[in-house]
């Protein structure tokens, strides 16, 4: 794999991610986030996983960002000042960030290609993104977590509706 | 060198040239057919029966004054037509126009690319095209444009679902995401429209809704929004939105042809000719629908999707799966 495109796209992904945070305008933030999704899709493409790349585009850049944009436009957040942030939350946020990084490191070590068995081995990395391989993995070995995640998502939707209906 | 550079570049120029020519003349076709449906002649002045009208329109748009409203968000305002047109034109790359042909001893495929995720590529980038509409409406700083953009995003979010679910039934039948494989799976003469009539209707209706055409043209309902999302656009920027709309119409028609009408397959005539005959038949039906059915009310459009189309599409996927499992 060539390193130059990976580094270029990686830098672009980080830059767009930073712009998401530092844009004053909410819609601009959302747009930079679409750009960020695209950079990540290209990274997946460079890893030979076309399917995951296009899912990234359809699900995140297409559907979810469309929802977010719709919400932003519905609330008409066109010109607004900086929302007041509480200084006291700073330590909590830093703690959360560090916890997240620790979890991420653990995840990276646990899921290194050497630790995987079955279809998802390094020899198969060239076909990693092929639909058959992903489907076989999700619907056989990964079936229980997959179903649990769908239950979790449904629960989240039900919870959101309940919270919205309460008032 | 020849295989990797020259042939693809020639194919690129030919495919995009031919398609853009056809798309420009789709505008002429629409005006002409609509005219005859309404017992008038349509464009008649420029050339024989108005045949040069698209060129005249292009030149006219080119020389119009460019207006950017004062309270527009300038960067996004300029970006929106670009997103719209580029997300539309990129879709032409994966459409299979015909069987591979042999020219000067070389086999040439009549498509630019055949990714293993062809149909997902089209679904994905077709949604991205809607960003042009939404952002165009939002950035022009106009109430009507804003309402149009808002409606566009609501439409896309809803109708995308039933469209994807109707495509899943076709994917199950052909066992592949690639559009070329889908055409080949219909080689036995039984087109998918016969095997999947429900998917066809759901796909067709949600396609017309995604194209924002009458009876679903919520984002640009003239009588309510005085032209909607593109109300502040002038000159070539307006023309780009217009062109993107017709490119989407063309891509939608060729997608219907590929998924449901057997693609380039047909007797006697060469495949490419069959492809364009079927595509223009679908475009004609779209214009026919536009001439016949009045615009639906906004809440009825939403009800139609969430209470009828989406459940039907999901039931169709389940039924297809059950039948496939029973027949082995």
Coordinates of C-alpha atoms in Angstrom, one line a residue:
Chain A
X1 CA 0.0 0.0 0.0
X2 CA 1.3 3.4 -0.9
X3 CA 1.9 5.6 2.0
X4 CA 1.5 9.0 0.3
X5 CA -2.2 8.8 -0.4
X6 CA -2.9 7.4 3.1
X7 CA -1.0 10.2 4.8
X8 CA -2.7 12.9 2.5
X9 CA -6.2 11.6 3.2
X10 CA -5.4 11.1 6.9
X11 CA -4.2 14.7 7.2
X12 CA -7.3 15.9 5.3
X13 CA -9.5 13.8 7.7
X14 CA -7.9 15.4 10.7
X15 CA -8.2 18.9 9.3
X16 CA -11.8 18.5 8.4
X17 CA -12.5 17.1 11.8
X18 CA -10.8 20.1 13.4
X19 CA -12.9 22.4 11.2
X20 CA -16.1 20.7 12.3
X21 CA -15.2 21.9 15.9
X22 CA -13.9 25.3 15.1
X23 CA -16.4 26.5 12.5
X24 CA -18.6 29.3 13.9
X25 CA -21.5 28.5 11.7
X26 CA -23.4 25.3 12.5
X27 CA -24.2 24.4 8.9
X28 CA -20.6 24.9 8.0
X29 CA -19.7 22.5 10.8
X30 CA -22.1 19.9 9.4
X31 CA -20.6 20.4 5.9
X32 CA -17.1 19.8 7.1
X33 CA -18.4 16.7 8.8
X34 CA -19.7 15.4 5.5
X35 CA -16.2 16.1 4.1
X36 CA -14.7 14.2 7.0
X37 CA -17.0 11.2 6.3
X38 CA -15.7 11.3 2.7
X39 CA -12.0 11.2 3.8
X40 CA -12.7 8.2 6.0
X41 CA -14.5 6.5 3.1
X42 CA -11.4 7.1 0.9
X43 CA -9.3 5.5 3.7
X44 CA -11.5 2.5 3.6
X45 CA -11.1 2.3 -0.2
X46 CA -7.3 2.4 0.2
X47 CA -7.8 -0.6 2.5
X48 CA -9.5 -2.5 -0.3
X49 CA -12.9 -2.4 1.4
X50 CA -15.2 -0.9 -1.2
X51 CA -18.3 -2.1 0.6
X52 CA -17.5 -0.4 3.9
X53 CA -16.4 2.7 2.0
X54 CA -19.7 3.0 0.2
X55 CA -21.6 2.3 3.4
X56 CA -19.7 5.1 5.0
X57 CA -20.9 7.4 2.2
X58 CA -24.5 6.2 2.2
X59 CA -25.1 5.9 6.0
X60 CA -22.9 8.7 7.4
X61 CA -22.4 11.2 4.6
X62 CA -25.8 10.6 3.1
X63 CA -28.4 9.7 5.7
X64 CA -27.1 10.7 9.1
X65 CA -25.6 14.0 8.1
X66 CA -28.8 14.7 6.1
X67 CA -30.7 14.2 9.4
X68 CA -28.4 16.5 11.3
X69 CA -28.6 19.2 8.6
X70 CA -32.4 18.8 8.6
X71 CA -32.4 19.3 12.4
X72 CA -30.1 22.3 12.2
X73 CA -32.3 23.9 9.5
X74 CA -35.5 23.1 11.4
X75 CA -34.2 24.9 14.5
X76 CA -32.9 27.7 12.2
X77 CA -29.5 28.0 13.9
X78 CA -28.2 30.3 11.3
X79 CA -26.8 33.1 13.3
X80 CA -26.2 32.4 16.9
X81 CA -23.6 33.3 19.5
X82 CA -21.4 30.9 21.2
X83 CA -23.4 28.6 23.4
X84 CA -22.4 29.0 27.0
X85 CA -20.1 26.2 28.1
X86 CA -19.7 25.4 31.8
X87 CA -16.1 25.6 32.9
X88 CA -16.6 23.2 35.7
X89 CA -17.2 20.4 33.2
X90 CA -13.7 20.7 31.9
X91 CA -12.2 18.0 34.1
X92 CA -15.0 15.6 33.4
X93 CA -14.5 16.1 29.7
X94 CA -10.8 15.5 29.9
X95 CA -11.4 12.4 32.0
X96 CA -13.8 11.1 29.4
X97 CA -11.4 11.8 26.6
X98 CA -8.6 9.9 28.4
X99 CA -10.9 7.0 29.1
X100 CA -11.9 6.9 25.5
X101 CA -8.3 6.9 24.3
X102 CA -7.4 4.1 26.7
X103 CA -10.4 2.0 25.4
X104 CA -9.3 2.8 21.8
X105 CA -5.8 1.6 22.5
X106 CA -7.1 -1.6 24.1
X107 CA -9.4 -2.1 21.1
X108 CA -6.5 -1.7 18.7
X109 CA -4.3 -4.2 20.5
X110 CA -7.2 -6.7 21.0
X111 CA -8.2 -6.5 17.4
X112 CA -4.8 -6.5 15.7
X113 CA -4.9 -8.7 12.6
X114 CA -2.8 -11.4 14.4
X115 CA -5.5 -11.9 17.0
X116 CA -8.3 -12.7 14.5
X117 CA -9.3 -16.1 13.4
X118 CA -11.6 -17.5 10.7
X119 CA -12.3 -15.6 7.6
X120 CA -10.9 -12.3 8.9
X121 CA -7.2 -13.2 8.8
X122 CA -4.4 -11.2 7.3
X123 CA -4.2 -13.4 4.2
X124 CA -7.7 -12.3 3.4
X125 CA -7.0 -8.6 3.9
X126 CA -7.1 -8.0 0.1
X127 CA -10.7 -9.2 -0.1
X128 CA -11.5 -7.8 3.3
X129 CA -14.2 -5.5 2.1
X130 CA -16.0 -8.1 -0.1
X131 CA -19.6 -8.3 0.7
X132 CA -19.7 -12.1 1.0
X133 CA -16.9 -12.1 3.6
X134 CA -18.5 -9.4 5.7
X135 CA -22.0 -11.0 5.4
X136 CA -20.6 -14.5 6.4
X137 CA -18.8 -13.0 9.4
X138 CA -21.8 -10.9 10.6
X139 CA -24.4 -13.6 10.2
X140 CA -22.4 -16.4 11.7
X141 CA -19.7 -15.5 14.2
X142 CA -20.8 -12.0 14.8
X143 CA -24.6 -12.8 15.0
X144 CA -25.1 -12.3 18.7
X145 CA -23.4 -8.9 19.0
X146 CA -25.0 -7.8 15.8
X147 CA -28.5 -8.6 17.1
X148 CA -27.7 -7.1 20.5
X149 CA -26.6 -3.8 18.8
X150 CA -29.9 -3.7 16.9
X151 CA -31.8 -4.2 20.1
X152 CA -29.7 -1.4 21.7
X153 CA -30.5 0.9 18.8
X154 CA -34.2 0.2 19.0
X155 CA -34.1 0.8 22.7
X156 CA -32.4 4.2 22.1
X157 CA -35.1 5.1 19.6
X158 CA -37.9 4.1 22.0
X159 CA -36.2 6.1 24.7
X160 CA -35.9 9.2 22.6
X161 CA -39.6 9.0 21.6
X162 CA -40.6 8.6 25.2
X163 CA -38.5 11.6 26.3
X164 CA -40.0 13.7 23.5
X165 CA -43.5 12.7 24.2
X166 CA -43.3 13.3 27.9
X167 CA -44.0 17.0 27.7
Chain B
X1 CA -0.5 2.6 -21.9
X2 CA -3.3 2.1 -24.4
X3 CA -5.4 0.0 -22.1
X4 CA -5.0 2.1 -19.0
X5 CA -5.0 5.6 -20.4
X6 CA -6.1 6.2 -24.0
X7 CA -9.1 3.8 -24.2
X8 CA -10.6 5.0 -20.9
X9 CA -10.2 8.6 -21.8
X10 CA -11.9 8.1 -25.2
X11 CA -14.7 6.2 -23.5
X12 CA -15.0 8.9 -21.0
X13 CA -15.4 11.6 -23.6
X14 CA -17.8 9.6 -25.8
X15 CA -20.0 8.4 -22.9
X16 CA -20.2 11.8 -21.2
X17 CA -20.6 13.6 -24.5
X18 CA -23.4 11.4 -25.7
X19 CA -25.2 11.4 -22.4
X20 CA -25.0 15.1 -21.9
X21 CA -26.3 15.6 -25.5
X22 CA -29.2 13.3 -24.7
X23 CA -29.8 15.1 -21.3
X24 CA -29.9 18.5 -23.0
X25 CA -32.4 17.1 -25.5
X26 CA -34.5 15.6 -22.6
X27 CA -35.3 19.2 -21.7
X28 CA -36.5 19.8 -25.3
X29 CA -38.5 16.5 -25.2
X30 CA -40.1 17.4 -21.9
X31 CA -41.3 20.8 -23.2
X32 CA -42.4 19.3 -26.5
X33 CA -44.3 16.4 -25.0
X34 CA -45.9 18.5 -22.2
X35 CA -47.0 21.0 -24.9
X36 CA -48.7 18.3 -26.9
X37 CA -50.3 16.9 -23.8
X38 CA -51.8 20.3 -23.2
X39 CA -52.9 20.8 -26.8
X40 CA -50.2 23.3 -27.8
X41 CA -47.1 22.9 -29.8
X42 CA -44.3 23.6 -27.3
X43 CA -41.1 25.3 -28.6
X44 CA -41.4 26.0 -32.3
X45 CA -39.2 29.0 -33.1
X46 CA -35.6 27.9 -32.9
X47 CA -34.8 25.5 -35.6
X48 CA -37.2 22.8 -37.0
X49 CA -39.9 22.2 -34.4
X50 CA -37.6 23.9 -31.9
X51 CA -34.8 21.4 -32.2
X52 CA -32.1 24.0 -31.5
X53 CA -33.9 25.2 -28.3
X54 CA -31.5 23.6 -25.8
X55 CA -28.6 25.3 -27.4
X56 CA -30.4 28.6 -27.5
X57 CA -31.2 28.2 -23.8
X58 CA -27.6 27.4 -22.9
X59 CA -26.3 30.5 -24.7
X60 CA -29.0 32.6 -23.1
X61 CA -28.1 31.4 -19.6
X62 CA -24.5 32.0 -20.3
X63 CA -24.9 35.7 -21.0
X64 CA -27.4 36.4 -18.2
X65 CA -26.3 38.5 -15.2
X66 CA -25.1 36.7 -12.2
X67 CA -26.8 37.8 -9.0
X68 CA -25.6 36.8 -5.5
X69 CA -28.1 38.0 -2.8
X70 CA -26.8 40.2 -0.1
X71 CA -27.6 38.0 2.9
X72 CA -26.5 34.8 1.2
X73 CA -23.9 32.6 2.7
X74 CA -21.5 33.2 -0.3
X75 CA -19.3 30.1 0.0
X76 CA -22.2 27.7 0.3
X77 CA -24.2 29.6 -2.2
X78 CA -21.4 29.0 -4.8
X79 CA -20.8 25.4 -3.7
X80 CA -24.4 24.2 -3.9
X81 CA -24.8 24.0 -7.8
X82 CA -21.3 22.4 -8.0
X83 CA -22.3 19.6 -5.6
X84 CA -25.6 19.2 -7.4
X85 CA -24.1 18.8 -10.9
X86 CA -21.0 16.8 -10.0
X87 CA -22.9 14.3 -7.8
X88 CA -25.3 13.8 -10.7
X89 CA -22.8 13.4 -13.5
X90 CA -20.6 11.0 -11.6
X91 CA -23.5 8.5 -11.7
X92 CA -23.1 8.1 -15.4
X93 CA -19.8 6.3 -14.9
X94 CA -21.3 3.0 -13.6
X95 CA -24.2 2.6 -15.9
X96 CA -23.8 -0.3 -18.4
X97 CA -24.9 0.9 -21.8
X98 CA -24.3 -2.3 -23.7
X99 CA -22.5 -5.6 -24.3
X100 CA -18.7 -5.4 -24.6
X101 CA -17.8 -4.8 -28.3
X102 CA -14.7 -5.6 -30.2
X103 CA -13.0 -2.7 -32.0
X104 CA -9.6 -3.0 -33.8
X105 CA -9.0 -6.3 -32.1
X106 CA -9.6 -4.9 -28.6
X107 CA -12.5 -5.8 -26.3
X108 CA -14.2 -2.6 -25.1
X109 CA -16.8 -2.6 -22.4
X110 CA -19.5 0.0 -22.7
X111 CA -19.3 1.3 -19.2
X112 CA -16.6 3.3 -17.5
X113 CA -16.4 1.3 -14.4
X114 CA -18.0 -1.9 -13.0
X115 CA -17.4 -1.7 -9.3
X116 CA -18.6 -4.6 -7.2
X117 CA -20.9 -2.1 -5.4
X118 CA -22.4 -0.5 -8.5
X119 CA -26.0 -0.1 -7.3
X120 CA -24.9 1.1 -3.8
X121 CA -22.6 3.7 -5.5
X122 CA -25.6 5.1 -7.4
X123 CA -27.8 5.1 -4.3
X124 CA -25.1 6.8 -2.3
X125 CA -24.2 9.6 -4.7
X126 CA -27.8 10.2 -5.7
X127 CA -28.4 11.1 -2.1
X128 CA -25.4 13.4 -2.0
X129 CA -26.9 15.3 -4.9
X130 CA -29.7 16.4 -2.6
X131 CA -27.1 18.3 -0.6
X132 CA -27.0 20.7 -3.5
X133 CA -30.7 21.3 -3.3
X134 CA -30.8 21.7 0.5
X135 CA -27.7 23.9 0.7
X136 CA -28.8 26.0 -2.2
X137 CA -32.1 26.7 -0.5
X138 CA -30.6 27.4 2.9
X139 CA -27.7 29.6 1.7
X140 CA -29.6 32.0 -0.5
X141 CA -31.1 33.7 2.6
X142 CA -34.6 33.6 1.3
X143 CA -37.6 32.3 3.1
X144 CA -39.0 30.4 0.1
X145 CA -35.6 28.9 -0.8
X146 CA -35.2 27.9 2.9
X147 CA -38.6 26.2 2.9
X148 CA -37.7 24.4 -0.3
X149 CA -34.4 23.2 1.1
X150 CA -36.1 21.9 4.2
X151 CA -38.7 20.0 2.2
X152 CA -36.0 18.6 -0.1
X153 CA -34.2 17.1 2.9
X154 CA -37.4 15.6 4.4
X155 CA -38.3 14.1 1.0
X156 CA -34.8 12.6 0.5
X157 CA -34.7 11.1 4.0
X158 CA -38.1 9.4 3.6
X159 CA -38.1 8.2 0.0
X160 CA -34.5 7.0 0.1
X161 CA -35.7 4.2 2.4
X162 CA -38.3 2.6 0.2
X163 CA -36.1 3.0 -2.8
X164 CA -33.2 1.1 -1.1
X165 CA -35.6 -1.6 0.1
X166 CA -37.0 -2.2 -3.4
X167 CA -33.5 -2.5 -4.8
X168 CA -32.6 -5.1 -2.1
X169 CA -35.2 -7.5 -3.7
X170 CA -33.4 -7.1 -7.0
X171 CA -30.0 -7.6 -5.3
X172 CA -31.4 -10.8 -3.8
X173 CA -32.5 -12.1 -7.2
X174 CA -29.2 -11.4 -9.0
X175 CA -26.9 -12.2 -6.1
X176 CA -24.7 -9.2 -6.8
X177 CA -24.4 -5.5 -6.3
X178 CA -22.9 -5.0 -9.7
X179 CA -25.2 -3.5 -12.4
X180 CA -23.6 -5.6 -15.1
X181 CA -24.3 -8.8 -13.2
X182 CA -27.9 -7.6 -12.7
X183 CA -28.4 -7.2 -16.5
X184 CA -26.8 -10.6 -17.0
X185 CA -29.1 -12.2 -14.5
X186 CA -32.1 -11.2 -16.7
X187 CA -30.6 -12.9 -19.7
X188 CA -33.1 -15.7 -19.9
X189 CA -35.7 -13.2 -21.2
X190 CA -37.7 -12.9 -18.0
X191 CA -37.1 -9.3 -16.9
X192 CA -37.2 -8.3 -13.3
X193 CA -40.3 -6.3 -13.9
X194 CA -42.2 -9.6 -14.3
X195 CA -40.4 -11.3 -11.3
X196 CA -40.6 -8.2 -9.1
X197 CA -43.6 -6.1 -10.0
X198 CA -44.0 -4.7 -6.5
X199 CA -40.4 -3.7 -6.3
X200 CA -40.8 -2.0 -9.7
X201 CA -43.7 0.1 -8.6
X202 CA -42.1 1.1 -5.3
X203 CA -38.9 1.9 -7.1
X204 CA -40.6 3.9 -9.8
X205 CA -42.7 6.0 -7.4
X206 CA -39.9 6.7 -4.9
X207 CA -37.6 7.5 -7.8
X208 CA -40.0 10.2 -9.1
X209 CA -40.2 11.5 -5.5
X210 CA -36.5 11.6 -5.2
X211 CA -36.2 13.4 -8.5
X212 CA -38.6 16.1 -7.1
X213 CA -40.9 15.8 -10.1
X214 CA -44.6 16.4 -10.2
X215 CA -46.6 15.0 -8.4
X216 CA -43.9 15.1 -5.7
X217 CA -42.2 18.3 -6.5
X218 CA -42.4 19.7 -2.9
X219 CA -39.1 21.5 -2.9
X220 CA -40.0 23.7 -5.9
X221 CA -43.8 23.9 -5.7
X222 CA -44.3 27.1 -7.7
X223 CA -47.7 28.0 -6.3
X224 CA -46.6 27.6 -2.7
X225 CA -42.9 28.5 -2.7
X226 CA -42.6 30.5 -5.9
X227 CA -40.0 28.1 -7.3
X228 CA -38.4 26.9 -4.1
X229 CA -34.8 26.2 -3.5
X230 CA -33.4 27.8 -6.7
X231 CA -35.4 31.0 -6.4
X232 CA -32.3 33.2 -5.9
X233 CA -30.2 31.5 -8.5
X234 CA -29.5 33.1 -11.8
X235 CA -27.5 32.6 -15.0
X236 CA -25.4 29.5 -15.3
X237 CA -25.9 28.5 -11.6
X238 CA -29.6 28.1 -12.3
X239 CA -28.7 26.2 -15.4
X240 CA -26.5 23.8 -13.5
X241 CA -29.3 23.0 -11.1
X242 CA -31.6 22.5 -14.1
X243 CA -29.0 20.2 -15.8
X244 CA -28.5 18.3 -12.6
X245 CA -32.2 17.6 -12.4
X246 CA -32.3 16.3 -15.9
X247 CA -29.2 14.2 -15.4
X248 CA -30.9 12.6 -12.4
X249 CA -33.9 11.9 -14.6
X250 CA -31.7 10.3 -17.2
X251 CA -29.8 8.2 -14.6
X252 CA -33.1 7.2 -13.0
X253 CA -34.5 6.1 -16.3
X254 CA -31.4 4.1 -17.2
X255 CA -31.4 2.6 -13.7
X256 CA -35.0 1.4 -14.2
X257 CA -33.9 0.0 -17.6
X258 CA -31.0 -1.8 -16.0
X259 CA -32.7 -3.1 -12.9
X260 CA -36.1 -4.0 -14.2
X261 CA -36.2 -3.9 -18.0
X262 CA -33.3 -6.1 -18.9
X263 CA -30.8 -3.4 -19.7
X264 CA -29.3 -3.6 -23.2
X265 CA -31.1 -6.9 -24.0
X266 CA -33.5 -7.1 -26.9
X267 CA -33.8 -8.8 -30.3
X268 CA -32.4 -7.7 -33.7
X269 CA -31.1 -4.2 -32.8
X270 CA -27.7 -3.6 -31.1
X271 CA -27.7 -3.5 -27.4
X272 CA -26.9 0.3 -27.1
X273 CA -30.0 1.1 -29.2
X274 CA -32.2 -1.0 -27.0
X275 CA -30.8 0.6 -24.0
X276 CA -31.6 4.1 -25.2
X277 CA -35.1 3.1 -26.5
X278 CA -36.0 1.7 -23.1
X279 CA -34.5 4.7 -21.3
X280 CA -36.4 7.2 -23.3
X281 CA -39.6 5.2 -22.9
X282 CA -39.2 5.5 -19.1
X283 CA -38.5 9.2 -19.5
X284 CA -41.6 9.6 -21.6
X285 CA -43.7 7.9 -18.9
X286 CA -42.2 10.3 -16.3
X287 CA -43.3 13.3 -18.5
X288 CA -46.7 11.6 -19.0
X289 CA -47.1 11.4 -15.2
X290 CA -46.1 15.0 -14.9
X291 CA -48.7 16.0 -17.4
X292 CA -51.5 14.0 -15.8
X293 CA -51.3 14.0 -12.0
X294 CA -51.6 17.2 -10.0
X295 CA -49.2 17.9 -7.1
X296 CA -50.0 16.1 -3.8
X297 CA -50.3 18.0 -0.5
X298 CA -47.1 17.9 1.6
X299 CA -48.5 15.8 4.5
X300 CA -50.0 13.3 2.0
X301 CA -46.7 12.8 0.4
X302 CA -45.1 11.9 3.8
X303 CA -48.1 9.6 4.7
X304 CA -47.7 7.8 1.4
X305 CA -44.1 7.0 2.1
X306 CA -44.2 6.1 5.8
X307 CA -47.6 4.4 5.9
X308 CA -47.7 2.7 2.5
X309 CA -44.5 2.5 0.4
X310 CA -42.0 1.6 3.1
X311 CA -44.1 -1.3 4.7
X312 CA -44.9 -2.6 1.2
X313 CA -41.2 -2.5 0.2
X314 CA -40.1 -4.3 3.4
X315 CA -42.9 -6.9 3.0
X316 CA -41.7 -7.4 -0.6
X317 CA -38.1 -8.1 0.7
X318 CA -39.4 -10.7 3.2
X319 CA -41.7 -12.3 0.6
X320 CA -38.8 -12.5 -1.9
X321 CA -36.6 -14.1 0.7
X322 CA -39.3 -16.6 1.7
X323 CA -39.9 -17.6 -1.9
X324 CA -36.2 -17.9 -2.6
X325 CA -35.7 -20.1 0.5
X326 CA -38.7 -22.3 -0.5
X327 CA -37.5 -22.8 -4.1
X328 CA -33.9 -23.4 -2.9

